[in-house]
Short mmCIF file of C-alpha atoms and ligand atoms in Angstrom, two decimals:
data_model
loop_
_atom_site.label_atom_id
_atom_site.label_comp_id
_atom_site.label_asym_id
_atom_site.label_seq_id
_atom_site.Cartn_x
_atom_site.Cartn_y
_atom_site.Cartn_z
CA MET P 429 -89.39 -73.28 49.24
CA LYS P 430 -89.68 -76.36 51.31
CA LEU P 431 -93.36 -76.93 52.24
CA VAL P 432 -94.22 -79.63 54.88
CA LYS P 433 -96.09 -82.50 53.21
CA PHE P 434 -99.40 -84.06 54.54
CA LYS P 435 -100.15 -81.13 56.58
CA ASP P 436 -103.61 -80.00 55.17
CA PRO P 437 -106.66 -82.20 54.78
CA LEU P 438 -107.86 -82.83 51.18
CA PRO P 439 -110.72 -80.38 50.28
CA ILE P 440 -113.59 -81.88 48.54
CA PRO P 441 -115.28 -79.29 46.17
CA PRO P 442 -118.94 -78.71 47.11
CA VAL P 443 -121.82 -79.77 44.92
CA LEU P 444 -123.41 -76.81 43.01
CA LYS P 445 -126.95 -76.14 43.88
CA PRO P 446 -129.22 -75.23 40.87
CA LYS P 447 -130.93 -71.89 40.87
CA TRP P 448 -134.15 -73.57 39.88
CA LYS P 449 -135.28 -77.02 38.68
CA LEU P 450 -138.33 -77.81 36.76
CA GLY P 451 -139.06 -81.40 35.74
CA ASP P 452 -135.98 -82.26 33.64
CA TYR P 453 -134.94 -79.01 33.27
CA THR P 454 -132.28 -77.48 35.48
CA TYR P 455 -130.72 -74.13 35.78
CA TYR P 456 -127.48 -73.05 37.15
CA GLU P 457 -125.43 -69.89 37.58
CA VAL P 458 -121.65 -70.01 37.94
CA ILE P 459 -119.60 -66.57 38.56
CA MET P 460 -115.92 -66.48 38.07
CA LYS P 461 -114.34 -64.46 40.60
CA GLU P 462 -111.01 -63.47 41.95
CA THR P 463 -110.59 -64.65 45.62
CA LYS P 464 -108.04 -65.59 48.10
CA GLN P 465 -107.67 -69.20 49.29
CA SER P 466 -105.27 -71.18 51.58
CA LEU P 467 -103.27 -73.46 49.33
CA HIS P 468 -101.09 -74.79 52.35
CA SER P 469 -101.40 -73.68 55.96
CA ASP P 470 -97.79 -72.50 56.30
CA LEU P 471 -98.27 -70.03 53.48
CA PRO P 472 -100.27 -66.73 53.29
CA ASN P 473 -103.42 -67.08 51.20
CA THR P 474 -103.24 -67.34 47.55
CA THR P 475 -104.98 -65.11 45.13
CA ILE P 476 -106.85 -67.45 42.64
CA TRP P 477 -109.61 -67.56 40.04
CA GLY P 478 -112.47 -69.70 40.77
CA TYR P 479 -115.69 -70.75 39.51
CA ASP P 480 -118.11 -69.46 42.39
CA GLY P 481 -114.96 -68.02 43.91
CA ILE P 482 -113.62 -71.43 44.77
CA TYR P 483 -110.65 -73.43 43.36
CA PRO P 484 -111.45 -76.26 42.19
CA GLY P 485 -114.87 -74.98 41.18
CA PRO P 486 -117.99 -76.61 42.57
CA THR P 487 -118.85 -80.12 41.30
CA ILE P 488 -121.72 -80.11 39.02
CA GLU P 489 -123.95 -83.55 39.32
CA VAL P 490 -126.33 -84.20 36.83
CA GLU P 491 -128.43 -87.09 35.62
CA SER P 492 -128.05 -88.78 32.30
CA GLY P 493 -130.34 -86.98 29.79
CA GLU P 494 -131.11 -84.16 31.98
CA ARG P 495 -131.36 -81.04 30.38
CA VAL P 496 -129.01 -78.50 32.04
CA PHE P 497 -128.60 -74.71 31.46
CA VAL P 498 -125.72 -72.82 32.79
CA GLN P 499 -125.02 -69.20 32.64
CA TRP P 500 -121.21 -68.70 33.17
CA LYS P 501 -120.35 -65.32 34.41
CA ASN P 502 -117.31 -63.37 34.30
CA GLU P 503 -116.78 -61.09 37.34
CA LEU P 504 -113.03 -61.26 37.25
CA PRO P 505 -110.98 -58.03 37.44
CA ASP P 506 -109.56 -56.39 34.20
CA LYS P 507 -106.07 -57.23 35.11
CA HIS P 508 -104.59 -60.70 34.63
CA LEU P 509 -102.95 -62.61 37.40
CA PHE P 510 -100.03 -63.58 34.97
CA PRO P 511 -98.04 -61.91 32.19
CA ILE P 512 -99.54 -62.34 28.82
CA ASP P 513 -97.69 -62.94 25.65
CA HIS P 514 -99.25 -60.86 23.09
CA THR P 515 -97.31 -62.36 20.28
CA VAL P 516 -99.50 -65.45 20.63
CA HIS P 517 -102.33 -66.05 18.27
CA GLY P 518 -105.56 -64.82 19.76
CA ALA P 519 -103.96 -62.70 22.49
CA GLU P 520 -103.27 -59.61 20.58
CA LYS P 521 -102.72 -56.39 22.47
CA GLU P 522 -105.99 -54.81 21.20
CA LYS P 523 -107.98 -57.56 22.87
CA PRO P 524 -109.04 -57.31 26.61
CA ASP P 525 -106.64 -59.15 28.72
CA VAL P 526 -109.14 -60.98 30.85
CA ARG P 527 -111.44 -63.25 28.43
CA THR P 528 -113.04 -66.51 29.42
CA VAL P 529 -115.07 -69.05 27.73
CA VAL P 530 -116.15 -72.38 29.29
CA HIS P 531 -115.79 -75.81 27.80
CA LEU P 532 -117.29 -78.89 29.27
CA HIS P 533 -114.38 -81.49 28.38
CA GLY P 534 -115.99 -84.75 27.29
CA GLY P 535 -119.49 -83.44 26.94
CA ARG P 536 -121.60 -84.17 24.01
CA THR P 537 -122.50 -80.44 23.58
CA GLU P 538 -123.89 -78.44 20.72
CA PRO P 539 -121.49 -75.98 19.11
CA ALA P 540 -122.89 -72.83 20.41
CA SER P 541 -122.58 -74.00 24.00
CA ASP P 542 -119.11 -76.04 23.59
CA GLY P 543 -116.83 -73.12 24.64
CA TYR P 544 -115.34 -72.31 21.21
CA PRO P 545 -112.01 -70.45 21.81
CA ASP P 546 -113.12 -67.59 19.99
CA ALA P 547 -116.49 -67.44 21.74
CA TRP P 548 -114.95 -65.78 24.77
CA PHE P 549 -116.56 -62.85 26.98
CA THR P 550 -115.46 -60.40 29.30
CA HIS P 551 -116.79 -59.12 32.77
CA GLY P 552 -120.62 -58.75 32.37
CA PHE P 553 -120.41 -59.97 28.60
CA ALA P 554 -119.26 -56.47 28.03
CA GLU P 555 -117.08 -57.58 25.07
CA LYS P 556 -117.40 -60.91 23.04
CA GLY P 557 -115.26 -62.76 20.73
CA PRO P 558 -116.32 -63.22 17.07
CA PHE P 559 -117.81 -66.73 17.73
CA PHE P 560 -119.97 -65.71 20.80
CA GLU P 561 -123.44 -67.01 20.42
CA LYS P 562 -125.20 -67.06 23.73
CA GLU P 563 -125.03 -66.17 27.30
CA ILE P 564 -126.74 -69.46 28.60
CA TYR P 565 -125.22 -72.69 27.70
CA GLU P 566 -127.21 -75.78 27.21
CA TYR P 567 -125.92 -79.38 28.07
CA GLY P 568 -128.20 -82.14 26.81
CA ASN P 569 -126.11 -84.83 28.98
CA GLN P 570 -127.06 -87.47 26.37
CA GLN P 571 -124.34 -89.68 27.61
CA ASN P 572 -124.17 -92.59 30.21
CA ALA P 573 -122.32 -92.15 33.60
CA ARG P 574 -118.97 -90.85 33.34
CA THR P 575 -116.53 -88.12 35.00
CA LEU P 576 -116.40 -84.74 33.01
CA TRP P 577 -114.67 -81.56 33.63
CA TYR P 578 -115.28 -77.97 32.93
CA HIS P 579 -112.47 -75.54 32.45
CA ASP P 580 -111.48 -72.28 30.69
CA HIS P 581 -110.75 -72.43 26.88
CA ALA P 582 -110.07 -68.85 25.89
CA ILE P 583 -107.97 -68.37 22.70
CA GLY P 584 -104.32 -67.71 23.69
CA LEU P 585 -104.85 -67.61 27.41
CA THR P 586 -106.16 -71.16 28.27
CA ARG P 587 -102.92 -72.09 30.13
CA LEU P 588 -103.12 -69.11 32.32
CA ASN P 589 -106.84 -69.17 33.15
CA ILE P 590 -106.75 -72.85 34.02
CA TYR P 591 -103.49 -72.06 36.02
CA ALA P 592 -105.33 -69.22 37.89
CA GLY P 593 -107.86 -71.97 39.12
CA LEU P 594 -110.55 -72.06 36.47
CA ALA P 595 -111.38 -75.83 36.50
CA GLY P 596 -113.96 -78.15 38.04
CA PHE P 597 -115.80 -81.53 38.02
CA TYR P 598 -118.97 -82.34 36.10
CA LEU P 599 -120.23 -85.88 37.04
CA ILE P 600 -123.03 -87.42 34.83
CA LYS P 601 -124.89 -90.27 36.72
CA ASP P 602 -127.21 -92.82 35.89
CA ARG P 603 -129.31 -95.73 36.89
CA HIS P 604 -127.01 -98.60 35.69
CA GLU P 605 -124.09 -96.99 37.63
CA ARG P 606 -126.44 -97.02 40.88
CA SER P 607 -127.32 -100.71 40.15
CA LEU P 608 -123.50 -101.55 40.29
CA ASN P 609 -123.37 -100.76 44.11
CA LEU P 610 -120.00 -98.96 43.80
CA PRO P 611 -118.68 -97.15 46.78
CA SER P 612 -120.86 -93.80 46.78
CA GLY P 613 -121.77 -90.56 48.84
CA PRO P 614 -118.80 -89.68 50.90
CA PHE P 615 -116.89 -92.70 49.58
CA ASP P 616 -116.89 -91.42 45.97
CA VAL P 617 -114.11 -88.73 45.84
CA PRO P 618 -112.93 -86.69 42.91
CA LEU P 619 -109.20 -85.92 42.84
CA LEU P 620 -107.98 -83.09 40.59
CA LEU P 621 -104.16 -83.49 40.17
CA GLN P 622 -102.23 -80.50 39.22
CA ASP P 623 -98.77 -78.84 39.79
CA ARG P 624 -97.90 -75.47 40.91
CA THR P 625 -95.14 -73.20 41.97
CA LEU P 626 -95.75 -70.85 44.57
CA HIS P 627 -93.88 -67.72 45.84
CA ASP P 628 -92.95 -67.18 49.49
CA ASP P 629 -95.94 -64.87 49.75
CA GLY P 630 -98.06 -67.49 48.71
CA SER P 631 -98.96 -66.24 45.32
CA LEU P 632 -98.92 -68.49 42.11
CA SER P 633 -95.86 -68.31 40.06
CA TYR P 634 -96.05 -68.56 36.34
CA PRO P 635 -92.76 -67.82 34.38
CA ASN P 636 -92.77 -64.65 32.01
CA GLN P 637 -90.44 -66.40 29.63
CA PRO P 638 -88.62 -69.61 29.10
CA GLU P 639 -85.40 -70.36 30.84
CA ASN P 640 -83.20 -70.02 27.65
CA ASN P 641 -85.04 -67.12 25.99
CA SER P 642 -83.22 -66.33 22.73
CA SER P 643 -86.06 -64.77 21.21
CA GLY P 644 -85.89 -61.42 23.50
CA ILE P 645 -89.57 -61.35 23.78
CA ILE P 646 -90.89 -60.69 27.21
CA PRO P 647 -93.40 -61.84 28.38
CA SER P 648 -92.76 -64.82 26.12
CA ILE P 649 -94.96 -68.17 26.11
CA ILE P 650 -92.94 -71.23 27.41
CA THR P 651 -92.95 -74.52 25.69
CA SER P 652 -94.49 -76.33 28.90
CA PHE P 653 -95.17 -75.42 32.41
CA PHE P 654 -93.98 -77.59 35.24
CA GLY P 655 -94.53 -76.71 38.87
CA ASP P 656 -92.38 -77.75 41.75
CA MET P 657 -95.21 -78.98 44.13
CA ILE P 658 -98.13 -81.34 43.73
CA VAL P 659 -101.65 -79.75 44.38
CA VAL P 660 -104.74 -81.98 44.80
CA ASN P 661 -108.16 -80.33 44.78
CA GLY P 662 -106.41 -76.95 45.42
CA LYS P 663 -104.14 -78.06 48.51
CA VAL P 664 -100.47 -78.75 48.25
CA TRP P 665 -99.61 -82.32 49.13
CA PRO P 666 -102.77 -82.95 51.26
CA PHE P 667 -103.87 -85.93 53.37
CA PHE P 668 -107.15 -87.58 53.31
CA GLU P 669 -108.51 -89.49 56.24
CA VAL P 670 -110.35 -92.77 55.15
CA GLU P 671 -112.28 -95.36 56.78
CA PRO P 672 -110.96 -99.08 56.47
CA ARG P 673 -113.29 -99.74 53.45
CA LYS P 674 -113.55 -99.35 49.53
CA TYR P 675 -113.25 -95.87 48.10
CA ARG P 676 -114.01 -94.82 44.63
CA PHE P 677 -111.79 -92.10 43.42
CA ARG P 678 -112.20 -90.08 40.06
CA LEU P 679 -108.94 -89.08 39.04
CA LEU P 680 -108.49 -86.10 36.88
CA ASN P 681 -105.02 -84.79 35.58
CA GLY P 682 -105.64 -81.02 35.27
CA ALA P 683 -102.05 -79.87 35.03
CA ASN P 684 -100.78 -77.74 32.29
CA ALA P 685 -98.19 -80.14 30.99
CA ARG P 686 -97.34 -82.74 33.58
CA PHE P 687 -98.11 -86.45 33.16
CA PHE P 688 -98.50 -88.47 36.36
CA ARG P 689 -97.65 -92.21 36.63
CA LEU P 690 -99.19 -93.17 39.93
CA THR P 691 -98.46 -96.03 42.36
CA LEU P 692 -99.32 -96.69 45.88
CA ASP P 693 -96.32 -97.10 48.44
CA SER P 694 -98.29 -99.90 50.10
CA GLY P 695 -97.78 -101.87 46.84
CA GLN P 696 -101.53 -102.65 46.72
CA LEU P 697 -103.39 -102.62 43.45
CA PHE P 698 -105.77 -99.94 42.02
CA PHE P 699 -109.03 -101.29 40.73
CA GLN P 700 -109.55 -99.38 37.58
CA ILE P 701 -113.28 -99.31 36.67
CA GLY P 702 -113.47 -96.48 34.09
CA THR P 703 -111.60 -94.12 31.45
CA ASP P 704 -112.37 -90.64 30.25
CA SER P 705 -115.59 -91.70 28.91
CA GLY P 706 -117.33 -94.10 31.29
CA PHE P 707 -116.77 -97.72 32.56
CA LEU P 708 -114.53 -100.33 31.45
CA GLU P 709 -115.99 -103.58 30.44
CA ARG P 710 -114.66 -105.19 33.51
CA PRO P 711 -112.46 -103.88 36.40
CA ILE P 712 -108.71 -104.57 36.20
CA GLY P 713 -106.30 -104.63 39.03
CA ILE P 714 -103.38 -102.67 38.11
CA SER P 715 -100.16 -101.29 40.24
CA SER P 716 -99.20 -98.25 38.16
CA LEU P 717 -101.47 -95.92 36.12
CA LEU P 718 -100.42 -93.21 33.52
CA LEU P 719 -102.30 -90.04 33.35
CA ALA P 720 -101.64 -87.49 30.56
CA PRO P 721 -103.16 -83.90 30.95
CA ALA P 722 -106.92 -84.10 30.64
CA GLU P 723 -107.28 -87.76 31.17
CA ARG P 724 -109.39 -89.28 33.74
CA LEU P 725 -109.39 -92.61 35.63
CA ASP P 726 -112.10 -94.10 37.70
CA LEU P 727 -110.90 -96.38 40.20
CA ILE P 728 -111.44 -98.16 43.63
CA ILE P 729 -108.94 -98.45 46.38
CA ASP P 730 -109.54 -100.94 49.27
CA PHE P 731 -108.38 -99.76 52.37
CA SER P 732 -109.97 -102.63 54.39
CA ASN P 733 -108.16 -104.21 57.12
CA MET P 734 -105.54 -101.34 56.88
CA ASP P 735 -106.64 -99.65 60.20
CA GLY P 736 -103.91 -97.30 61.36
CA LYS P 737 -101.85 -97.39 58.32
CA SER P 738 -101.16 -94.75 55.96
CA VAL P 739 -100.72 -94.95 52.17
CA ILE P 740 -98.99 -92.64 49.92
CA LEU P 741 -99.81 -92.08 46.31
CA ASN P 742 -96.55 -91.34 44.43
CA ASN P 743 -95.86 -90.20 40.88
CA ASP P 744 -92.82 -91.55 38.94
CA ALA P 745 -93.67 -89.93 35.41
CA ARG P 746 -90.72 -88.00 33.92
CA THR P 747 -91.04 -84.07 33.96
CA HIS P 748 -91.43 -83.80 30.12
CA PHE P 749 -92.93 -87.16 29.38
CA PRO P 750 -91.48 -89.41 28.42
CA ILE P 751 -87.88 -87.96 27.83
CA GLY P 752 -87.28 -85.46 30.77
CA GLU P 753 -85.97 -85.63 34.21
CA PRO P 754 -87.21 -88.54 36.49
CA ALA P 755 -89.80 -87.32 39.16
CA ASN P 756 -88.10 -85.92 42.34
CA PRO P 757 -88.91 -88.25 45.24
CA GLU P 758 -88.79 -85.29 47.62
CA THR P 759 -91.20 -83.09 45.39
CA THR P 760 -93.09 -83.82 42.42
CA GLY P 761 -92.73 -87.56 42.91
CA VAL P 762 -95.15 -87.49 45.89
CA VAL P 763 -98.94 -86.61 45.36
CA MET P 764 -100.82 -87.13 48.69
CA GLU P 765 -101.38 -89.48 51.61
CA PHE P 766 -104.27 -91.64 52.62
CA ARG P 767 -104.64 -92.12 56.48
CA VAL P 768 -106.86 -95.14 57.57
CA THR P 769 -107.65 -93.47 60.69
CA LYS P 770 -111.32 -93.01 60.54
CA PRO P 771 -113.66 -95.72 62.30
CA LEU P 772 -115.70 -97.76 60.19
CA SER P 773 -119.09 -95.85 60.11
CA SER P 774 -120.90 -98.85 58.70
CA ILE P 775 -120.23 -102.21 57.27
CA ASP P 776 -118.92 -101.60 53.72
CA THR P 777 -121.58 -103.50 51.36
CA SER P 778 -120.23 -101.67 48.27
CA MET P 779 -118.78 -103.81 45.40
CA ILE P 780 -116.09 -104.16 42.71
CA PRO P 781 -118.51 -105.86 40.29
CA ALA P 782 -117.07 -108.48 38.14
CA TYR P 783 -118.72 -106.93 34.93
CA LEU P 784 -119.42 -103.20 34.45
CA ARG P 785 -120.89 -102.85 31.03
CA GLN P 786 -120.83 -103.98 27.42
CA ILE P 787 -118.57 -101.91 25.15
CA ASN P 788 -119.44 -101.92 21.35
CA TRP P 789 -115.91 -102.28 19.90
CA LEU P 790 -115.48 -100.64 16.53
CA GLN P 791 -113.70 -102.45 13.79
CA ALA P 792 -111.45 -100.87 11.26
CA ASN P 793 -112.69 -101.45 7.62
CA SER P 794 -112.03 -100.10 4.24
CA GLY P 795 -115.16 -97.83 4.10
CA GLN P 796 -113.72 -95.63 6.63
CA LYS P 797 -112.00 -92.48 5.89
CA GLN P 798 -108.58 -92.44 7.02
CA ARG P 799 -106.73 -89.10 7.93
CA TYR P 800 -102.83 -88.94 8.70
CA LEU P 801 -101.95 -86.01 10.90
CA GLU P 802 -98.51 -85.16 11.77
CA LEU P 803 -97.65 -83.92 15.23
CA SER P 804 -94.45 -81.84 14.74
CA GLU P 805 -92.20 -79.35 16.34
CA GLU P 806 -91.34 -76.20 14.35
CA LYS P 807 -89.84 -72.90 14.85
CA ASP P 808 -91.53 -69.41 15.01
CA GLN P 809 -90.52 -66.18 13.33
CA PHE P 810 -88.65 -65.38 16.62
CA GLY P 811 -86.83 -68.71 16.75
CA ARG P 812 -89.05 -70.14 19.48
CA SER P 813 -90.41 -73.72 19.43
CA LEU P 814 -94.01 -74.23 18.64
CA PHE P 815 -95.96 -77.35 17.73
CA LEU P 816 -98.26 -77.88 14.98
CA LEU P 817 -100.94 -80.26 13.98
CA ASP P 818 -100.59 -81.50 10.31
CA LYS P 819 -98.16 -78.66 9.86
CA LYS P 820 -101.08 -76.19 10.12
CA MET P 821 -101.78 -73.05 12.11
CA TRP P 822 -105.01 -72.22 13.99
CA ASP P 823 -106.01 -69.66 11.38
CA ASP P 824 -105.41 -72.07 8.36
CA PRO P 825 -108.57 -73.21 6.44
CA ILE P 826 -110.58 -76.21 7.86
CA THR P 827 -109.16 -79.49 6.67
CA GLU P 828 -110.76 -81.75 8.89
CA ASN P 829 -114.39 -82.06 8.01
CA PRO P 830 -116.04 -85.49 8.77
CA ARG P 831 -119.56 -86.09 7.92
CA HIS P 832 -122.25 -86.60 10.69
CA SER P 833 -122.90 -90.27 11.44
CA SER P 834 -119.68 -91.20 9.71
CA ILE P 835 -116.90 -93.32 11.33
CA GLU P 836 -113.26 -92.12 10.59
CA ARG P 837 -109.81 -93.30 11.70
CA TRP P 838 -107.34 -90.52 12.58
CA ASN P 839 -103.64 -91.47 12.56
CA PHE P 840 -101.55 -89.28 14.62
CA ILE P 841 -97.94 -89.37 13.24
CA ASN P 842 -95.72 -87.86 16.07
CA THR P 843 -92.35 -86.67 14.66
CA ASP P 844 -91.70 -84.80 18.03
CA GLY P 845 -89.83 -85.96 21.04
CA ASP P 846 -92.77 -85.37 23.37
CA ASP P 847 -96.09 -87.53 24.15
CA HIS P 848 -98.76 -85.16 23.27
CA PRO P 849 -102.40 -85.94 24.72
CA ILE P 850 -104.73 -85.17 21.84
CA HIS P 851 -108.32 -84.22 22.65
CA ILE P 852 -111.32 -83.96 20.20
CA HIS P 853 -114.13 -82.04 21.20
CA LEU P 854 -117.78 -83.50 21.20
CA VAL P 855 -116.93 -87.10 20.38
CA GLN P 856 -115.64 -90.21 22.05
CA PHE P 857 -113.40 -92.53 20.34
CA GLN P 858 -111.49 -96.00 20.75
CA ILE P 859 -107.79 -96.43 20.40
CA LEU P 860 -106.92 -98.87 17.72
CA GLU P 861 -103.02 -99.13 17.83
CA ARG P 862 -99.92 -97.39 18.22
CA ARG P 863 -97.04 -98.22 15.58
CA PRO P 864 -93.58 -97.38 15.69
CA PHE P 865 -92.25 -95.76 12.48
CA ASP P 866 -88.96 -94.40 11.15
CA VAL P 867 -89.23 -90.72 11.95
CA ASN P 868 -86.15 -89.46 9.99
CA TYR P 869 -87.30 -91.35 6.97
CA TYR P 870 -90.72 -89.87 7.31
CA LYS P 871 -89.28 -86.28 7.87
CA LYS P 872 -87.47 -86.71 4.41
CA THR P 873 -89.92 -88.61 2.48
CA LYS P 874 -93.30 -88.14 4.09
CA GLN P 875 -93.76 -91.85 3.72
CA LEU P 876 -94.65 -94.16 6.52
CA ARG P 877 -91.87 -96.85 7.04
CA TYR P 878 -93.10 -98.87 10.08
CA THR P 879 -90.27 -100.32 12.30
CA GLY P 880 -92.60 -102.88 14.05
CA PRO P 881 -96.02 -104.30 14.39
CA GLY P 882 -99.03 -102.31 15.90
CA ILE P 883 -99.05 -102.30 19.70
CA HIS P 884 -102.41 -102.78 21.46
CA SER P 885 -103.59 -99.94 23.69
CA GLU P 886 -102.69 -100.35 27.30
CA ILE P 887 -105.47 -102.31 29.30
CA SER P 888 -106.23 -99.24 31.28
CA GLU P 889 -107.21 -97.54 28.02
CA ARG P 890 -109.49 -100.26 26.61
CA GLY P 891 -112.87 -98.18 26.89
CA TRP P 892 -114.15 -95.03 25.42
CA LYS P 893 -111.86 -91.89 25.52
CA ASP P 894 -111.79 -88.42 24.56
CA THR P 895 -107.98 -87.86 25.02
CA VAL P 896 -105.24 -90.07 23.73
CA ARG P 897 -101.64 -90.09 24.42
CA CYS P 898 -99.58 -90.12 21.32
CA PRO P 899 -96.03 -91.28 22.08
CA PRO P 900 -92.98 -90.05 20.02
CA GLY P 901 -91.95 -92.19 17.01
CA HIS P 902 -95.28 -93.85 16.90
CA VAL P 903 -98.38 -93.50 14.77
CA THR P 904 -101.38 -93.65 17.21
CA SER P 905 -104.45 -94.69 15.47
CA ILE P 906 -107.96 -93.92 16.88
CA ILE P 907 -111.41 -94.78 15.44
CA ILE P 908 -114.09 -92.06 15.91
CA PRO P 909 -117.97 -91.91 15.21
CA PHE P 910 -118.98 -88.34 14.53
CA PHE P 911 -122.44 -87.33 15.95
CA PRO P 912 -124.77 -86.06 17.24
CA PHE P 913 -124.30 -82.66 15.97
CA THR P 914 -123.00 -80.89 13.12
CA GLY P 915 -120.94 -77.63 13.26
CA GLN P 916 -117.68 -76.45 14.31
CA TYR P 917 -115.55 -77.73 16.95
CA VAL P 918 -111.89 -78.07 17.97
CA TRP P 919 -109.26 -80.67 18.37
CA HIS P 920 -106.00 -80.06 20.13
CA CYS P 921 -102.86 -81.04 22.28
CA HIS P 922 -103.96 -80.78 25.98
CA MET P 923 -100.62 -79.75 27.12
CA LEU P 924 -101.98 -76.31 27.57
CA GLU P 925 -98.80 -74.27 26.39
CA HIS P 926 -99.08 -76.31 23.22
CA GLU P 927 -102.80 -75.71 22.73
CA ASP P 928 -102.36 -71.91 23.28
CA TYR P 929 -99.44 -71.72 20.91
CA GLU P 930 -100.98 -73.22 17.56
CA MET P 931 -101.30 -76.91 18.44
CA MET P 932 -105.03 -76.52 18.01
CA ARG P 933 -107.29 -76.87 15.08
CA PRO P 934 -110.87 -76.05 14.27
CA TYR P 935 -112.76 -79.08 12.70
CA GLN P 936 -116.13 -79.26 11.12
CA ILE P 937 -118.87 -81.79 11.30
CA LEU P 938 -120.81 -81.60 7.85
CA PRO P 939 -124.38 -82.62 7.43
CA PRO P 940 -124.65 -86.32 6.32
CA ASN P 941 -124.64 -87.19 2.50
CA GLU P 942 -124.68 -83.74 1.16
CU1 C2O M 1572 -110.12 -79.95 28.08
CU2 C2O M 1572 -110.38 -78.49 24.44
O1 C2O M 1572 -110.32 -79.15 26.29
CU1 CU M 1573 -98.50 -81.18 22.89
#
């Protein structure tokens, strides 16, 4: 299907209003509902699942340190929008098809409110998973300004629930951020980048089996979903009318598996100011930005003196990153259009500050525990591909058990051909290096033979992160302080088809010096 690009204006998700607010105590309710929404004006409306009945969900804006309580309610129908592969772990036939649980991605959240995949619940909390602890989640927001997002995390269904529309922004603000005089208010715009495939009747299309299905299982999970159109904030290839001034954009890759490498066709630079977990030390001017699933980028684009011009945001990341097909310049190679057609409403006094914040750089030392964790492709009992972390399944006993207040180094040894974006719940970390190694030698001997020196992270990654790209043939090393909670969390690949099919592991933070 050919859809006209830049036909619909970019929607901006509304900011959610609390049910009540008392001192530093705020209470929200969010109801997950099935509704219809227009994804492109030339198509009939699309049935989606939305938090508060909209896709993307409403943006939750909180102040650093604010105590926030949210009751996430499931009022979805009993029938799923997409075919469910019951051979996938956690999605067995005996379980209800429609199960949800909400994770605040990048949040420093207590275990009972973190959205553990087995803490799912159904409509009206009628049925609950074995790890369900409470109906009202608490978020302490003990973090400085940053862009988080909330999304579904139900075991065996995450790829389908997020694809149906269950994702939204969660912004933590603080005084320091306000003192920086960045573009704000209507000039601070969240952009959720995703890909989708739509049927002619407007409905969302998700394959019920891989292209070459030799397993004979239908429906069967696929190894990664790639849509043929780009959707921003729930609209297919939208346009956004801007004033000739600076804008701040918070980019989030909320796609199931697609990477984006973004450029502006005007050739101008992005001024990146932040990563997944808050500000960089200094802004950087950069012409191309890579964004894996779940990564965020905080940036400023300056449209001053560009009255009347239009600027297209393009994507040239390969589909199956980094080894697949080049992006199609007619379809997935295009993201959206900015039109500098609005008159300047007031003088632009916002800034791109020369200095943003101090970052405490962590140093590797011999006192830190190191873990070496392989990312590998395997075959399941039906001959289908699946990906594992350290060759272990979701149900295997916990092996990652750092102590509270300790600093560990985790080294992801990627023997597969995909770049896997690895996310660890609760914590933020820094990237130490990526070092190429001899994959075949490793597979034979389990010994690391490096084939070159360690490579520094990209300049766009030099800040705190919660998701890290682990390119093939490299050992990606990160350094992680574990705090402020003890208890059970998860770490996983954020390509959702991988996550749903065993590329996820529980981990446990143990009390200090026990
Ligand atoms: Cu964005 Cu475990 O998730
Ligand atoms: Cu993966």
